[in-house]
């Protein structure tokens, strides 16, 4: 299984954990909520769904509204199939959520993982964020070294493009630092015991120590005010 298809399967399982959907609804949610899937088609989605059904992680059900099924029959069309997560599928998705290895730090996989941070345990979120930051710091160091070696041979426009790529990575590192500090602050608050009603009111706009404006699903894949994962093509070492 390719990395791309693995990310798609993860995202489909995560969305179906929220509620059953038919293929059109799934494609719409993948397009609008997870920007990394804006360019994919039904020809990519349906083989993925069939694989998940064959693995026992999803089941297919007919559309729930009888009038819809009747209308489809009269029009000579098949009723829409609704996909529902099975108990085994939920268990598999929770296992995937617990993974914190290097794959979770890569550009597209990290974006998908971040979209489901609301369903992820705090300690796992911390490890993924710290791993992503470490990966980007390594990338930034290599980009700086490459720029230092080639600066004299680059024209002004290529040099500006290189600088732009570095600035994008630097912005994401700063964003990750903010997220990590927010996670730590939320953990420290929980360890310090119950808060007073006034304190709870002051922080009513936060969930698990994170400001609500970081909700990825409502912002097309990246929190408002922060850059998304940098374009891998900006990495001059490739």
Tab-separated table of C-alpha atoms in Angstrom:
chain	number	residue	atom	x	y	z
A	1	UNK	CA	0.000	0.000	0.000
A	2	UNK	CA	1.396	3.414	-0.990
A	3	UNK	CA	1.806	6.202	1.529
A	4	UNK	CA	-0.848	8.265	-0.263
A	5	UNK	CA	-3.448	5.485	-0.141
A	6	UNK	CA	-2.612	4.852	3.510
A	7	UNK	CA	-3.334	8.498	4.336
A	8	UNK	CA	-6.649	8.307	2.448
A	9	UNK	CA	-7.718	5.167	4.317
A	10	UNK	CA	-6.853	6.850	7.612
A	11	UNK	CA	-8.905	9.944	6.724
A	12	UNK	CA	-11.901	7.893	5.551
A	13	UNK	CA	-11.946	5.859	8.764
A	14	UNK	CA	-11.682	9.043	10.812
A	15	UNK	CA	-14.586	10.741	9.061
A	16	UNK	CA	-16.785	7.652	9.264
A	17	UNK	CA	-16.060	7.416	12.966
A	18	UNK	CA	-18.013	10.676	13.288
A	19	UNK	CA	-21.036	9.364	11.355
A	20	UNK	CA	-21.975	7.012	8.477
A	21	UNK	CA	-21.823	8.627	5.014
A	22	UNK	CA	-22.272	7.753	1.368
A	23	UNK	CA	-19.509	8.251	-1.142
A	24	UNK	CA	-20.541	11.726	-2.262
A	25	UNK	CA	-20.635	13.001	1.317
A	26	UNK	CA	-17.238	11.463	2.022
A	27	UNK	CA	-15.670	13.053	-1.036
A	28	UNK	CA	-17.144	16.431	-0.102
A	29	UNK	CA	-15.818	16.214	3.459
A	30	UNK	CA	-12.384	15.136	2.250
A	31	UNK	CA	-12.313	18.061	-0.185
A	32	UNK	CA	-13.516	20.732	2.235
A	33	UNK	CA	-12.145	19.601	5.592
A	34	UNK	CA	-8.821	18.104	4.533
A	35	UNK	CA	-7.220	20.268	1.884
A	36	UNK	CA	-4.635	17.624	0.999
A	37	UNK	CA	-7.403	15.675	-0.810
A	38	UNK	CA	-8.725	18.504	-2.972
A	39	UNK	CA	-7.447	16.960	-6.196
A	40	UNK	CA	-8.523	13.337	-5.762
A	41	UNK	CA	-11.447	11.701	-7.574
A	42	UNK	CA	-14.115	9.040	-7.144
A	43	UNK	CA	-11.781	6.741	-9.042
A	44	UNK	CA	-9.451	6.984	-6.051
A	45	UNK	CA	-12.070	6.937	-3.304
A	46	UNK	CA	-14.144	3.898	-4.287
A	47	UNK	CA	-11.253	1.414	-4.538
A	48	UNK	CA	-10.232	2.614	-1.079
A	49	UNK	CA	-13.757	2.029	0.255
A	50	UNK	CA	-13.864	-1.462	-1.288
A	51	UNK	CA	-10.542	-2.301	0.377
A	52	UNK	CA	-11.815	-1.136	3.755
A	53	UNK	CA	-15.000	-3.184	3.335
A	54	UNK	CA	-12.980	-6.268	2.351
A	55	UNK	CA	-10.843	-5.826	5.474
A	56	UNK	CA	-13.968	-5.788	7.644
A	57	UNK	CA	-13.449	-2.188	8.762
A	58	UNK	CA	-16.529	-0.849	6.954
A	59	UNK	CA	-19.906	-2.234	6.027
A	60	UNK	CA	-22.173	-1.154	3.167
A	61	UNK	CA	-25.806	-0.328	3.877
A	62	UNK	CA	-28.618	0.893	1.610
A	63	UNK	CA	-29.790	4.500	1.956
A	64	UNK	CA	-31.968	4.902	5.027
A	65	UNK	CA	-34.816	6.893	3.409
A	66	UNK	CA	-37.326	4.559	1.637
A	67	UNK	CA	-38.529	7.359	-0.685
A	68	UNK	CA	-34.968	7.852	-1.894
A	69	UNK	CA	-34.660	4.181	-2.766
A	70	UNK	CA	-38.038	4.250	-4.591
A	71	UNK	CA	-37.120	7.358	-6.556
A	72	UNK	CA	-33.793	5.841	-7.523
A	73	UNK	CA	-35.540	2.641	-8.664
A	74	UNK	CA	-38.076	4.548	-10.768
A	75	UNK	CA	-35.293	6.573	-12.369
A	76	UNK	CA	-33.324	3.440	-13.145
A	77	UNK	CA	-30.540	4.384	-10.742
A	78	UNK	CA	-29.092	2.375	-7.884
A	79	UNK	CA	-29.822	3.634	-4.359
A	80	UNK	CA	-26.881	5.301	-2.661
A	81	UNK	CA	-24.754	3.051	-0.484
A	82	UNK	CA	-23.993	4.285	3.015
A	83	UNK	CA	-20.681	3.290	4.574
A	84	UNK	CA	-20.578	2.603	8.311
A	85	UNK	CA	-17.561	1.958	10.525
A	86	UNK	CA	-17.532	-1.479	12.176
A	87	UNK	CA	-16.251	-2.226	15.669
A	88	UNK	CA	-13.114	-3.659	14.074
A	89	UNK	CA	-12.753	-0.519	11.969
A	90	UNK	CA	-13.017	1.706	15.023
A	91	UNK	CA	-10.399	-0.373	16.802
A	92	UNK	CA	-8.112	-0.180	13.766
A	93	UNK	CA	-8.524	3.599	13.516
A	94	UNK	CA	-7.730	4.032	17.205
A	95	UNK	CA	-4.599	1.956	16.673
A	96	UNK	CA	-3.603	4.217	13.775
A	97	UNK	CA	-4.221	7.276	15.950
A	98	UNK	CA	-1.712	5.982	18.484
A	99	UNK	CA	1.131	5.804	15.935
A	100	UNK	CA	3.769	8.487	16.462
A	101	UNK	CA	6.581	7.302	14.192
A	102	UNK	CA	8.343	9.216	11.397
A	103	UNK	CA	5.505	8.742	8.888
A	104	UNK	CA	3.280	10.908	11.110
A	105	UNK	CA	5.761	13.791	10.752
A	106	UNK	CA	5.737	13.960	6.945
A	107	UNK	CA	3.888	16.775	5.169
A	108	UNK	CA	0.678	15.103	3.959
A	109	UNK	CA	0.443	12.524	6.733
A	110	UNK	CA	0.929	15.189	9.392
A	111	UNK	CA	-1.879	17.296	7.906
A	112	UNK	CA	-4.249	14.309	8.062
A	113	UNK	CA	-3.164	13.425	11.600
A	114	UNK	CA	-3.629	17.018	12.740
A	115	UNK	CA	-7.169	17.093	11.332
A	116	UNK	CA	-8.094	14.332	13.816
A	117	UNK	CA	-6.219	15.662	16.843
A	118	UNK	CA	-9.584	16.153	18.550
A	119	UNK	CA	-9.874	12.348	18.668
A	120	UNK	CA	-6.232	11.804	19.682
A	121	UNK	CA	-4.853	11.431	23.205
A	122	UNK	CA	-2.839	14.366	24.523
A	123	UNK	CA	0.422	12.446	24.935
A	124	UNK	CA	0.190	11.161	21.371
A	125	UNK	CA	-0.497	14.678	20.098
A	126	UNK	CA	2.597	15.913	21.914
A	127	UNK	CA	4.832	13.218	20.405
A	128	UNK	CA	3.539	13.896	16.892
A	129	UNK	CA	3.975	17.664	17.256
A	130	UNK	CA	7.467	17.317	18.685
A	131	UNK	CA	8.427	14.834	15.971
A	132	UNK	CA	7.110	17.156	13.271
A	133	UNK	CA	9.060	20.063	14.762
A	134	UNK	CA	12.227	17.978	14.869
A	135	UNK	CA	11.756	16.950	11.226
A	136	UNK	CA	11.292	20.559	10.118
A	137	UNK	CA	14.270	21.772	12.127
A	138	UNK	CA	16.403	19.178	10.328
A	139	UNK	CA	14.979	20.304	6.989
A	140	UNK	CA	15.637	23.941	7.838
A	141	UNK	CA	19.242	23.229	8.754
A	142	UNK	CA	19.810	21.454	5.436
A	143	UNK	CA	18.143	24.264	3.501
A	144	UNK	CA	20.374	26.851	5.162
A	145	UNK	CA	23.489	24.817	4.466
A	146	UNK	CA	22.485	24.345	0.827
A	147	UNK	CA	21.772	28.049	0.414
A	148	UNK	CA	25.135	28.971	1.907
A	149	UNK	CA	26.892	26.688	-0.612
A	150	UNK	CA	25.004	27.874	-3.687
A	151	UNK	CA	24.209	31.527	-2.905
A	152	UNK	CA	26.865	32.929	-5.246
A	153	UNK	CA	25.652	30.811	-8.183
A	154	UNK	CA	21.965	31.733	-7.920
A	155	UNK	CA	20.215	34.574	-9.707
A	156	UNK	CA	18.068	36.982	-7.685
A	157	UNK	CA	14.760	35.244	-8.385
A	158	UNK	CA	15.974	31.762	-7.542
A	159	UNK	CA	17.571	33.135	-4.405
A	160	UNK	CA	14.292	34.784	-3.407
A	161	UNK	CA	12.441	31.511	-3.976
A	162	UNK	CA	14.917	29.710	-1.728
A	163	UNK	CA	14.415	32.317	0.984
A	164	UNK	CA	10.651	32.041	0.648
A	165	UNK	CA	10.845	28.276	1.189
A	166	UNK	CA	12.980	28.754	4.295
A	167	UNK	CA	10.598	31.351	5.695
A	168	UNK	CA	7.660	28.963	5.217
A	169	UNK	CA	9.443	26.276	7.228
A	170	UNK	CA	10.437	28.804	9.907
A	171	UNK	CA	6.797	29.928	10.249
A	172	UNK	CA	5.608	26.376	10.708
A	173	UNK	CA	8.267	25.743	13.352
A	174	UNK	CA	7.029	28.811	15.265
A	175	UNK	CA	3.437	27.578	14.906
A	176	UNK	CA	4.421	24.140	16.222
A	177	UNK	CA	6.167	25.772	19.179
A	178	UNK	CA	2.927	27.580	20.018
A	179	UNK	CA	0.903	24.364	19.771
A	180	UNK	CA	3.355	22.443	21.935
A	181	UNK	CA	3.309	25.168	24.590
A	182	UNK	CA	-0.506	25.178	24.515
A	183	UNK	CA	-0.589	21.416	24.981
A	184	UNK	CA	1.822	21.662	27.899
A	185	UNK	CA	-0.178	24.482	29.476
A	186	UNK	CA	-3.377	22.433	29.208
A	187	UNK	CA	-1.659	19.425	30.781
A	188	UNK	CA	-0.296	21.553	33.616
A	189	UNK	CA	-3.759	23.008	34.244
A	190	UNK	CA	-5.238	19.535	34.579
A	191	UNK	CA	-2.483	18.476	36.970
A	192	UNK	CA	-2.992	21.547	39.158
A	193	UNK	CA	-6.503	20.432	40.053
A	194	UNK	CA	-10.002	21.907	39.604
A	195	UNK	CA	-10.263	25.537	38.565
A	196	UNK	CA	-12.558	28.126	40.050
A	197	UNK	CA	-15.760	29.051	38.164
A	198	UNK	CA	-14.169	32.358	37.161
A	199	UNK	CA	-11.127	30.579	35.705
A	200	UNK	CA	-13.341	28.120	33.846
A	201	UNK	CA	-15.283	31.025	32.351
A	202	UNK	CA	-12.059	32.759	31.288
A	203	UNK	CA	-10.905	29.649	29.398
A	204	UNK	CA	-14.288	28.598	28.008
A	205	UNK	CA	-12.953	29.134	24.492
A	206	UNK	CA	-10.367	26.389	24.894
A	207	UNK	CA	-10.497	22.625	24.524
A	208	UNK	CA	-7.740	20.459	26.009
A	209	UNK	CA	-5.552	23.529	26.427
A	210	UNK	CA	-5.872	24.580	22.765
A	211	UNK	CA	-7.759	27.658	21.531
A	212	UNK	CA	-10.871	26.699	19.587
A	213	UNK	CA	-9.732	28.682	16.569
A	214	UNK	CA	-7.275	25.864	15.913
A	215	UNK	CA	-10.138	23.613	14.750
A	216	UNK	CA	-8.785	22.276	11.470
A	217	UNK	CA	-12.028	20.870	10.130
A	218	UNK	CA	-13.569	24.359	10.000
A	219	UNK	CA	-10.581	25.980	8.336
A	220	UNK	CA	-9.878	23.783	5.338
A	221	UNK	CA	-6.934	21.842	6.749
A	222	UNK	CA	-4.877	24.447	8.654
A	223	UNK	CA	-5.736	26.682	11.605
A	224	UNK	CA	-6.483	30.340	10.782
A	225	UNK	CA	-3.477	32.603	10.968
A	226	UNK	CA	-0.974	29.810	10.533
A	227	UNK	CA	0.689	28.396	7.421
A	228	UNK	CA	0.034	24.850	6.336
A	229	UNK	CA	2.801	22.323	5.819
A	230	UNK	CA	5.417	23.757	3.450
A	231	UNK	CA	5.608	22.634	-0.136
A	232	UNK	CA	8.086	19.729	-0.198
A	233	UNK	CA	9.461	21.162	-3.435
A	234	UNK	CA	10.920	23.987	-1.379
A	235	UNK	CA	13.417	21.565	0.148
A	236	UNK	CA	16.606	22.227	-1.771
A	237	UNK	CA	18.252	19.013	-0.625
A	238	UNK	CA	15.960	16.794	-2.727
